[in-house]
Coordinates of C-alpha atoms in Angstrom, one line a residue:
M166 CA 0.0 0.0 0.0
K167 CA 1.3 3.4 -1.0
Q168 CA 1.1 6.5 1.2
S169 CA -0.7 8.3 -1.7
D170 CA -3.5 5.6 -1.5
F171 CA -5.0 7.4 1.5
Y172 CA -3.3 10.8 1.5
D173 CA -6.0 13.3 0.6
Y174 CA -7.0 16.6 2.0
R175 CA -10.6 15.9 0.8
I176 CA -12.9 13.7 2.9
P177 CA -11.5 10.2 2.7
D178 CA -13.6 7.1 2.2
R179 CA -15.1 5.6 5.3
D180 CA -12.9 2.5 5.0
K181 CA -9.8 4.7 5.3
C182 CA -10.8 6.6 8.4
V183 CA -13.7 5.0 10.3
V184 CA -12.9 2.3 12.9
R185 CA -15.6 -0.1 11.9
Y186 CA -14.8 -0.1 8.2
L187 CA -11.0 -0.1 8.8
I188 CA -11.4 -3.3 10.8
D189 CA -13.6 -4.8 8.1
R190 CA -11.1 -3.8 5.4
W191 CA -8.0 -5.3 7.0
A192 CA -9.8 -8.5 8.1
A193 CA -10.7 -8.9 4.4
E194 CA -7.4 -7.9 2.9
T195 CA -4.8 -9.1 5.4
P196 CA -6.7 -11.5 7.8
D197 CA -3.6 -13.4 9.0
K198 CA -1.5 -10.4 9.7
V199 CA -0.9 -9.6 13.4
Y200 CA -2.4 -6.4 14.5
V201 CA -1.8 -6.3 18.2
Q202 CA 0.6 -8.1 20.5
F203 CA 0.1 -7.9 24.3
E204 CA 2.5 -7.9 27.2
D205 CA 2.0 -11.5 28.0
G206 CA 2.8 -12.6 24.3
D207 CA -0.7 -13.0 23.2
A208 CA -1.3 -11.7 19.7
W209 CA -4.5 -11.1 17.6
T210 CA -4.5 -11.0 13.8
F211 CA -6.9 -8.7 12.0
A212 CA -9.4 -11.5 11.5
E213 CA -9.2 -12.3 15.2
L214 CA -9.6 -8.7 16.1
K215 CA -12.7 -8.4 14.0
E216 CA -14.3 -11.5 15.5
R217 CA -13.6 -10.4 19.0
V218 CA -14.7 -6.8 18.4
I219 CA -18.0 -7.9 16.9
R220 CA -18.8 -10.2 19.8
V221 CA -18.2 -7.3 22.3
A222 CA -20.1 -4.9 20.1
A223 CA -23.1 -7.2 20.1
G224 CA -22.8 -7.5 23.9
F225 CA -22.9 -3.7 24.2
Q226 CA -26.0 -3.6 21.9
K227 CA -27.7 -6.2 24.2
Q228 CA -27.0 -3.8 27.1
G229 CA -28.8 -1.1 25.2
V230 CA -25.9 0.9 23.8
K231 CA -27.1 2.7 20.7
Q232 CA -25.4 4.5 17.9
G233 CA -24.3 8.0 18.9
E234 CA -24.5 7.3 22.6
T235 CA -21.6 7.9 25.1
V236 CA -20.2 5.0 27.2
A237 CA -17.6 5.5 29.9
V238 CA -14.6 3.3 30.0
W239 CA -12.5 3.2 33.1
L240 CA -9.8 0.6 32.5
P241 CA -6.0 0.2 32.6
N242 CA -4.1 -0.8 29.5
G243 CA -4.9 -4.4 28.2
P244 CA -7.0 -6.4 25.9
D245 CA -10.3 -5.3 27.5
A246 CA -9.5 -1.6 27.1
L247 CA -8.7 -2.1 23.5
L248 CA -11.8 -4.2 22.8
A249 CA -14.0 -1.6 24.6
F250 CA -12.6 1.1 22.4
Y251 CA -13.1 -0.6 19.1
A252 CA -16.4 -2.4 19.9
L253 CA -18.1 0.9 20.9
N254 CA -16.8 2.5 17.7
Y255 CA -17.9 -0.5 15.7
I256 CA -21.5 0.2 16.6
G257 CA -21.1 4.0 16.2
A258 CA -21.1 4.7 19.9
I259 CA -18.8 7.3 21.5
F260 CA -15.8 6.0 23.4
V261 CA -15.3 7.9 26.6
P262 CA -12.2 6.8 28.5
F263 CA -11.5 8.0 32.0
N264 CA -8.1 8.5 33.7
T265 CA -7.6 5.6 36.1
A266 CA -6.3 8.2 38.7
Y267 CA -9.5 9.9 38.9
R268 CA -11.5 9.9 42.2
G269 CA -13.7 12.2 44.2
N270 CA -14.9 15.4 42.6
M271 CA -12.8 15.0 39.4
L272 CA -14.4 11.6 38.8
R273 CA -17.9 12.9 39.7
H274 CA -17.4 15.8 37.2
V275 CA -16.4 13.6 34.2
I276 CA -19.1 11.1 34.9
D277 CA -21.7 13.8 35.0
N278 CA -20.3 15.7 32.0
S279 CA -20.1 12.6 29.8
D280 CA -23.8 11.8 29.9
A281 CA -22.8 8.1 30.1
S282 CA -25.5 5.7 31.6
I283 CA -23.1 2.7 31.2
I284 CA -19.5 2.4 32.6
V285 CA -17.1 -0.3 31.8
V286 CA -14.8 -0.4 34.9
H287 CA -12.0 -2.5 36.3
K288 CA -13.1 -4.2 39.5
D289 CA -10.4 -2.6 41.5
L290 CA -11.6 0.8 40.7
V291 CA -15.2 0.1 41.8
P292 CA -14.8 1.3 45.4
R293 CA -14.2 4.8 44.2
L294 CA -17.7 4.9 42.7
T295 CA -19.2 4.6 46.1
E296 CA -17.6 7.9 47.1
I297 CA -19.5 10.1 44.6
D298 CA -22.9 10.9 43.1
L299 CA -23.1 8.6 40.1
A300 CA -25.2 11.1 38.0
N301 CA -26.7 9.3 35.1
L302 CA -25.0 6.0 35.6
K303 CA -27.2 3.0 35.7
V304 CA -25.1 0.0 34.7
Q305 CA -21.5 -1.1 35.5
I306 CA -19.8 -3.6 33.3
L307 CA -17.0 -5.2 35.3
S308 CA -13.6 -6.1 33.9
G309 CA -11.2 -8.3 35.8
G310 CA -13.7 -10.3 37.7
G311 CA -16.4 -9.6 40.1
S312 CA -16.7 -6.9 43.0
D313 CA -18.2 -7.3 46.4
V314 CA -18.6 -3.5 46.6
D315 CA -22.3 -2.3 46.2
T316 CA -22.5 0.8 44.1
G317 CA -26.3 0.7 43.5
L318 CA -25.6 0.0 39.8
K319 CA -26.9 -3.0 37.9
S320 CA -23.8 -5.2 37.3
H321 CA -22.7 -7.3 34.3
F322 CA -19.3 -8.8 33.4
F323 CA -17.1 -7.7 30.5
D324 CA -16.2 -11.4 30.0
D325 CA -19.8 -12.2 29.2
L326 CA -19.7 -9.6 26.5
K327 CA -16.7 -11.3 25.0
H328 CA -18.6 -14.4 24.7
S329 CA -21.7 -12.9 23.1
T330 CA -23.0 -14.1 19.8
N331 CA -21.8 -12.3 16.7
E332 CA -25.3 -11.2 15.7
L333 CA -25.2 -7.4 15.4
T334 CA -28.3 -5.2 15.3
P335 CA -28.0 -3.2 12.0
L336 CA -26.8 0.4 12.2
I337 CA -29.4 3.2 12.0
R338 CA -27.2 4.6 9.2
P339 CA -23.6 4.2 8.1
I340 CA -21.0 5.7 10.4
D341 CA -19.6 9.0 8.8
P342 CA -16.1 10.3 9.0
W343 CA -17.4 13.5 10.9
D344 CA -19.4 11.5 13.4
P345 CA -18.1 11.7 17.0
Q346 CA -15.6 9.0 17.8
S347 CA -14.5 9.9 21.3
I348 CA -14.5 12.3 24.2
I349 CA -11.1 12.6 25.9
Y350 CA -10.9 14.5 29.1
T351 CA -7.9 16.9 29.5
S352 CA -5.9 17.2 32.6
G353 CA -7.9 20.1 34.1
T354 CA -4.9 22.0 35.5
T355 CA -6.7 25.3 35.3
G356 CA -10.3 24.2 36.2
P357 CA -12.6 21.2 35.7
S358 CA -11.4 18.8 33.0
K359 CA -12.8 19.6 29.6
G360 CA -14.0 16.8 27.3
V361 CA -12.4 17.1 23.9
L362 CA -15.0 15.9 21.3
S363 CA -13.2 14.2 18.4
S364 CA -14.5 13.0 15.1
Y365 CA -13.1 10.1 13.1
L366 CA -11.7 12.6 10.8
H367 CA -9.9 14.4 13.6
M368 CA -8.3 11.0 14.6
F369 CA -7.4 10.3 10.9
S370 CA -6.0 13.8 10.5
N371 CA -3.7 13.1 13.6
A372 CA -2.8 9.6 12.3
G373 CA -2.5 9.9 8.4
P374 CA 0.6 10.1 6.3
E375 CA 0.7 13.9 6.2
T376 CA 1.4 13.8 9.8
W377 CA 3.3 10.5 10.2
P378 CA 5.0 9.9 6.7
M379 CA 7.8 8.1 8.5
V380 CA 5.5 5.3 9.9
T381 CA 4.6 2.6 7.3
H382 CA 2.5 -0.5 7.2
E383 CA 5.7 -2.5 7.9
D384 CA 6.3 -1.0 11.3
R385 CA 5.2 -2.1 14.8
Y386 CA 4.5 0.6 17.3
L387 CA 5.3 0.1 21.0
V388 CA 2.6 1.8 23.0
A389 CA 3.4 2.4 26.7
A390 CA 1.0 5.4 27.3
P391 CA -2.5 4.7 28.6
L392 CA -5.3 4.3 26.2
F393 CA -7.4 7.0 28.0
H394 CA -4.8 9.6 26.8
I395 CA -4.2 10.7 23.3
G396 CA -0.6 9.6 23.5
G397 CA -1.8 6.0 24.0
M398 CA -5.0 6.1 22.0
A399 CA -3.7 7.6 18.9
P400 CA -0.9 5.0 18.0
P401 CA -3.3 2.0 17.7
F402 CA -5.4 4.1 15.3
V403 CA -2.2 5.2 13.5
M404 CA -1.4 1.6 12.8
L405 CA -5.1 0.6 12.0
V406 CA -5.2 3.2 9.3
R407 CA -2.1 1.7 7.8
G408 CA -3.0 -2.0 8.2
A409 CA 0.1 -2.2 10.5
S410 CA 0.6 -3.5 14.0
F411 CA 1.3 -2.4 17.5
A412 CA 2.4 -3.8 20.8
L413 CA 0.6 -2.7 24.0
L414 CA 2.3 -2.4 27.3
S415 CA 0.6 -1.8 30.8
G416 CA 2.8 1.2 31.3
F417 CA 6.3 2.7 30.9
S418 CA 9.1 1.1 32.9
T419 CA 12.7 2.4 32.5
D420 CA 14.2 -1.0 33.5
K421 CA 12.0 -3.0 31.3
F422 CA 11.5 -0.8 28.3
W423 CA 14.2 -2.1 25.9
A424 CA 13.5 -5.7 26.8
A425 CA 9.8 -5.1 26.0
A426 CA 10.7 -3.5 22.7
K427 CA 12.9 -6.4 21.7
K428 CA 10.4 -9.0 22.8
S429 CA 7.6 -7.4 20.9
K430 CA 9.7 -6.7 17.7
A431 CA 8.7 -3.1 17.9
T432 CA 10.3 -0.6 15.3
V433 CA 8.7 2.7 16.5
V434 CA 8.4 4.1 20.0
F435 CA 7.1 7.2 21.5
L436 CA 9.1 8.9 24.3
L437 CA 7.0 11.5 26.2
G438 CA 8.4 13.9 28.8
V439 CA 11.2 12.4 30.9
M440 CA 11.1 8.9 29.3
A441 CA 14.1 9.6 27.1
T442 CA 16.0 11.2 30.0
F443 CA 15.4 8.3 32.2
L444 CA 16.6 5.9 29.5
M445 CA 19.7 8.0 28.9
K446 CA 20.6 8.0 32.5
Q447 CA 20.6 4.3 32.8
P448 CA 24.0 2.7 32.9
K449 CA 25.4 2.1 29.4
S450 CA 25.3 -1.6 28.2
E451 CA 26.5 -3.7 25.4
H452 CA 22.9 -4.4 24.6
D453 CA 21.9 -0.7 24.1
K454 CA 21.5 -1.3 20.3
K455 CA 20.1 -4.8 20.5
H456 CA 16.3 -4.1 20.3
G457 CA 15.1 -3.7 16.8
V458 CA 13.6 -0.2 17.2
K459 CA 14.3 2.1 14.2
K460 CA 12.4 5.3 14.9
A461 CA 11.5 7.2 18.1
F462 CA 9.4 10.3 18.7
M463 CA 11.0 12.3 21.4
V464 CA 8.6 14.9 22.9
P465 CA 10.0 17.4 23.8
L466 CA 13.3 17.2 21.9
S467 CA 16.1 17.1 24.5
D468 CA 19.7 18.2 24.4
D469 CA 20.5 14.5 24.5
A470 CA 18.8 13.7 21.2
L471 CA 22.0 13.3 19.2
A472 CA 23.5 11.3 22.0
F473 CA 20.4 9.2 22.2
N474 CA 20.6 8.6 18.4
E475 CA 24.3 7.4 18.7
R476 CA 23.8 5.3 21.9
F477 CA 20.7 3.4 20.9
G478 CA 21.0 3.6 17.0
I479 CA 17.5 5.1 16.6
D480 CA 16.4 7.9 14.3
I481 CA 14.8 10.6 16.3
Y482 CA 11.8 12.7 15.4
T483 CA 9.8 15.3 17.4
I484 CA 6.4 16.8 17.1
F485 CA 4.0 19.2 18.9
N486 CA 0.6 18.0 19.6
M487 CA -2.3 18.2 22.1
T488 CA -5.6 16.4 22.4
E489 CA -7.5 19.1 20.6
I490 CA -5.3 19.4 17.5
S491 CA -3.7 17.0 14.9
S492 CA 0.1 17.3 15.3
P493 CA 0.6 20.5 13.3
I494 CA 4.4 20.6 13.9
V495 CA 6.6 17.7 12.8
S496 CA 10.4 17.4 12.5
E497 CA 12.7 15.7 10.0
P498 CA 14.7 12.8 11.3
N499 CA 17.5 13.6 13.7
P500 CA 16.9 17.4 13.8
S501 CA 20.1 19.3 14.3
V502 CA 18.3 22.4 15.5
R503 CA 18.4 22.5 19.3
G504 CA 15.1 22.5 21.1
T505 CA 12.8 22.6 18.0
C506 CA 9.5 21.1 17.7
G507 CA 9.9 21.0 13.8
K508 CA 8.1 22.8 11.0
V509 CA 4.5 23.0 9.9
R510 CA 3.2 19.9 8.2
P511 CA 1.1 19.7 5.1
G512 CA -2.6 20.5 5.7
V513 CA -2.4 23.0 8.5
E514 CA -1.9 26.7 9.1
V515 CA 0.0 28.0 12.1
R516 CA 0.3 31.6 13.4
L517 CA 1.9 33.0 16.5
V518 CA -0.2 35.9 17.9
D519 CA -0.4 38.3 20.7
S520 CA -3.4 38.6 23.1
N521 CA -5.4 40.4 20.4
D522 CA -4.7 37.7 17.8
C523 CA -2.4 39.9 15.8
E524 CA 0.6 38.1 14.4
V525 CA 3.9 38.7 16.2
P526 CA 7.2 39.2 14.2
V527 CA 9.4 36.3 13.5
G528 CA 11.6 35.6 16.5
Q529 CA 9.1 37.0 19.0
V530 CA 7.1 34.9 21.4
G531 CA 3.4 34.5 20.7
E532 CA 0.5 32.0 21.4
M533 CA 0.3 29.3 18.7
I534 CA -3.1 29.2 16.9
V535 CA -4.0 26.5 14.4
R536 CA -6.5 25.6 11.8
T537 CA -6.6 22.8 9.0
D538 CA -7.7 22.8 5.4
R539 CA -9.6 19.5 6.0
P540 CA -13.1 19.8 7.5
W541 CA -13.3 18.1 10.9
G542 CA -9.5 17.9 10.9
M543 CA -9.3 19.0 14.6
N544 CA -11.6 18.8 17.6
S545 CA -15.3 19.4 17.4
G546 CA -15.3 21.5 20.6
Y547 CA -15.5 20.8 24.3
Y548 CA -18.4 18.5 25.1
K549 CA -21.2 20.5 26.9
N550 CA -19.0 23.5 27.3
S551 CA -19.9 26.1 24.8
E552 CA -18.1 28.9 26.5
A553 CA -14.7 27.1 26.5
T554 CA -15.3 26.0 22.9
A555 CA -16.0 29.6 21.8
E556 CA -13.0 31.0 23.7
A557 CA -10.6 28.4 22.2
W558 CA -12.0 28.7 18.6
R559 CA -12.3 32.5 18.6
N560 CA -11.7 34.2 15.2
G561 CA -11.8 30.9 13.4
W562 CA -8.5 29.5 14.8
F563 CA -8.0 27.1 17.6
H564 CA -5.9 28.7 20.4
T565 CA -3.5 26.2 22.0
G566 CA -2.6 28.2 25.1
D567 CA 1.1 27.5 24.4
A568 CA 3.8 30.1 23.8
F569 CA 6.1 29.5 20.9
R570 CA 8.6 31.4 18.8
Q571 CA 9.6 30.8 15.1
N572 CA 12.9 31.4 13.5
E573 CA 13.6 32.6 9.9
S574 CA 14.0 29.1 8.7
G575 CA 10.5 28.1 9.8
Y576 CA 11.5 26.0 12.8
F577 CA 9.2 26.3 15.9
Y578 CA 10.3 26.4 19.5
F579 CA 8.2 25.7 22.5
V580 CA 8.6 28.3 25.1
D581 CA 6.1 27.4 27.8
R582 CA 2.4 26.9 28.7
I583 CA 1.3 30.4 28.9
K584 CA -0.1 29.7 32.4
D585 CA 3.2 28.2 33.5
A586 CA 5.4 31.2 32.5
I587 CA 7.3 32.8 35.3
R588 CA 7.9 36.6 35.6
R589 CA 10.8 37.7 37.8
R590 CA 11.5 41.5 38.1
G591 CA 10.4 42.3 34.6
E592 CA 11.9 39.3 32.9
N593 CA 9.7 36.6 31.4
I594 CA 11.1 33.1 32.1
S595 CA 10.2 29.9 30.5
S596 CA 9.8 27.1 33.0
F597 CA 10.4 24.6 30.1
E598 CA 13.9 26.1 29.3
V599 CA 14.8 26.2 33.1
E600 CA 13.8 22.5 33.4
A601 CA 15.8 21.5 30.3
E602 CA 18.9 23.1 31.6
I603 CA 18.6 21.6 35.0
C604 CA 18.1 18.1 33.6
S605 CA 21.3 18.5 31.6
H606 CA 23.2 18.0 34.9
P607 CA 24.2 14.4 35.0
A608 CA 23.0 13.9 38.6
V609 CA 19.5 15.3 38.0
K610 CA 16.9 12.7 37.0
E611 CA 13.9 15.1 36.4
A612 CA 12.9 18.7 37.3
A613 CA 10.0 21.1 37.5
A614 CA 10.3 24.9 37.6
I615 CA 7.6 27.1 39.2
G616 CA 7.2 30.6 40.2
V617 CA 6.7 31.4 43.9
P618 CA 5.8 34.8 45.4
S619 CA 8.9 37.1 45.9
E620 CA 9.3 39.4 48.9
A621 CA 10.2 42.1 46.3
T622 CA 7.8 41.7 43.5
E623 CA 6.4 39.2 41.1
D624 CA 8.0 35.8 41.3
D625 CA 11.2 33.9 42.3
V626 CA 12.1 30.7 40.5
M627 CA 11.8 27.5 42.4
A628 CA 13.0 24.2 41.1
I629 CA 11.9 20.8 42.4
I630 CA 14.2 18.0 41.4
S631 CA 14.8 14.4 41.8
I632 CA 18.3 12.8 41.7
V633 CA 19.6 9.8 39.7
E634 CA 19.8 6.8 41.8
G635 CA 23.2 6.5 43.6
A636 CA 24.2 10.1 42.6
E637 CA 24.9 13.0 45.0
I638 CA 24.4 16.6 44.3
D639 CA 25.7 19.9 45.7
L640 CA 23.1 22.5 45.2
K641 CA 25.5 25.5 45.1
A642 CA 27.5 23.6 42.5
L643 CA 24.3 23.0 40.6
C644 CA 23.6 26.7 40.5
E645 CA 27.1 27.5 39.4
F646 CA 26.6 24.9 36.6
L647 CA 23.4 26.6 35.6
V648 CA 24.7 30.1 35.6
N649 CA 27.0 29.2 32.8
R650 CA 24.1 27.9 30.7
M651 CA 21.4 30.4 31.2
P652 CA 20.8 34.1 32.0
Y653 CA 21.4 34.8 35.7
Y654 CA 17.9 35.8 36.4
M655 CA 16.7 32.3 35.4
V656 CA 18.9 30.4 37.9
P657 CA 16.5 29.1 40.6
R658 CA 16.7 30.8 44.0
Y659 CA 14.9 27.9 45.7
I660 CA 15.6 24.2 45.2
R661 CA 13.9 21.2 46.7
I662 CA 14.9 17.6 46.3
V663 CA 12.1 15.0 46.3
D664 CA 12.2 11.3 45.6
A665 CA 9.9 11.7 42.5
L666 CA 7.8 14.5 41.0
P667 CA 4.1 14.1 41.4
K668 CA 2.6 13.1 38.0
T669 CA -0.6 12.1 36.3
P670 CA -0.8 8.6 34.8
T671 CA 0.0 10.3 31.5
E672 CA 3.4 11.3 33.0
K673 CA 2.6 15.0 33.1
V674 CA 4.1 16.8 36.1
Q675 CA 1.3 18.1 38.5
K676 CA 2.6 21.6 38.8
S677 CA -0.5 22.7 40.4
Q678 CA 0.3 20.5 43.4
L679 CA 3.8 21.8 43.6
R680 CA 2.5 25.3 43.6
I681 CA 0.2 24.5 46.5
E682 CA 3.0 23.0 48.5
G683 CA 5.2 26.1 47.7
L684 CA 8.2 26.7 49.9
T685 CA 8.5 23.7 52.2
S686 CA 10.7 23.3 55.3
D687 CA 13.1 21.3 53.2
T688 CA 13.5 23.9 50.5
W689 CA 17.1 25.3 50.0
D690 CA 17.4 29.0 49.5
R691 CA 20.3 30.1 47.4
D692 CA 20.2 33.7 48.7
K693 CA 20.5 32.6 52.3
S694 CA 23.4 30.3 51.4
G695 CA 25.3 33.5 50.3
L696 CA 25.3 32.6 46.6
R697 CA 24.0 35.5 44.6
F698 CA 24.2 36.2 40.9
S699 CA 23.9 39.5 39.1
R700 CA 24.2 41.1 35.7
E701 CA 27.3 43.0 36.7
V702 CA 29.2 40.1 38.3
L703 CA 28.6 37.8 35.3
G704 CA 28.9 40.4 32.6
Q705 CA 25.7 39.3 31.1
N706 CA 23.6 41.7 29.1

């Protein structure tokens, strides 16, 4: 199959972008090709995938699930999560995955917002349902066995769905490319989580060859991110579009990653956040290149990208994406430009603008706004949140909330989430850039930079770091290391060492929690240690 076979800015045929018809297509064309391999070694061909999906889909229909309805899915990675995803889409229902870390008010909010009356839930998560108002929920379908906890919901077993007959109720109408495919909830760092409504065309635009030309039907994608996150949900669809295969892990493990890659015969991996840093800071081994992986997406692109390429023998790419958009910025292999996210891919327009949506000059920082030339190529809005939708889509462009700059050659550089930017004595500071420089120290495993109130005015910079196992660090020496790599005003005044940074299951650092904790009793103060930096002393302009 050639890339041009399904590369088209117009609306593609259903069998090139809609889950149901993609499964039917590959089961007919390549029935014996393996589509998915699981952590325990079990593997399903496209023919087996279709058979299993149809049985679960018929089971959902017997539970009353109709085309166009939402169904909540609250599962860890594994066969049941994948079957729920595809079976719901197979009957035209909307897949609504929940983060397995949710509980309390966050869980109550997404259940209420989703309008779901049925939830597929792992038995170990059931006790959390008793802590909240279950809104419209009426039925729970239990994965992983039974539960003794009484939620007041009518209970069924997912295993029973897997053994349903394959007699499907006919669809009301064919599933169209612009029909809703999923609602994925964002992290909710600035308020209640927002449900990103995506069509099949949105998913296809994020998966197709204009976005991922380096991924082919011969590849196998190793997926370690959770399926309730776009970073875990998109790769299986990327490979389904191509008639290719993927391997699904329960999660990312530094110690087990390369062994899993080798065992699964993966050729493509996605390294999000600190994953690449963790792998680089492992002791070197004669087995570093004995894995079979050819391509890796490193997001963000670190200073260690070239070293990673040389050590592990893998071509490195980077992108910029978020749940709401469709990877508008993609790099060439092994980009030599430090810190870039790449250039604009075909099919999208990107502008960097000020607070009035006026374009900023090249080289200046502005918010990235995006639009596509394919209808339905990005999100269809925030579910049941018209105000947030209107705000994000104002003036006909989607506003990412991310600050970037662009150079004369067209390369884009991520500066910061606008809400995470730090302002110290008139200087705007990118927390992202501070973190990148701190992590370049060999003893630092990971870092987060936040602003804390200053007794003078605005903010002081605080860094929260964790240390590589077995390493030691002198905080004065760390600051002296940093002052030779960044402007003096960016060097953290406060540093706190923790065992690990608080994260969501999608490996995003929970900066909101760090801001709440603020200056703790174990926080080191550079000023009180007598180590002060200034423009005059350093000769920096």
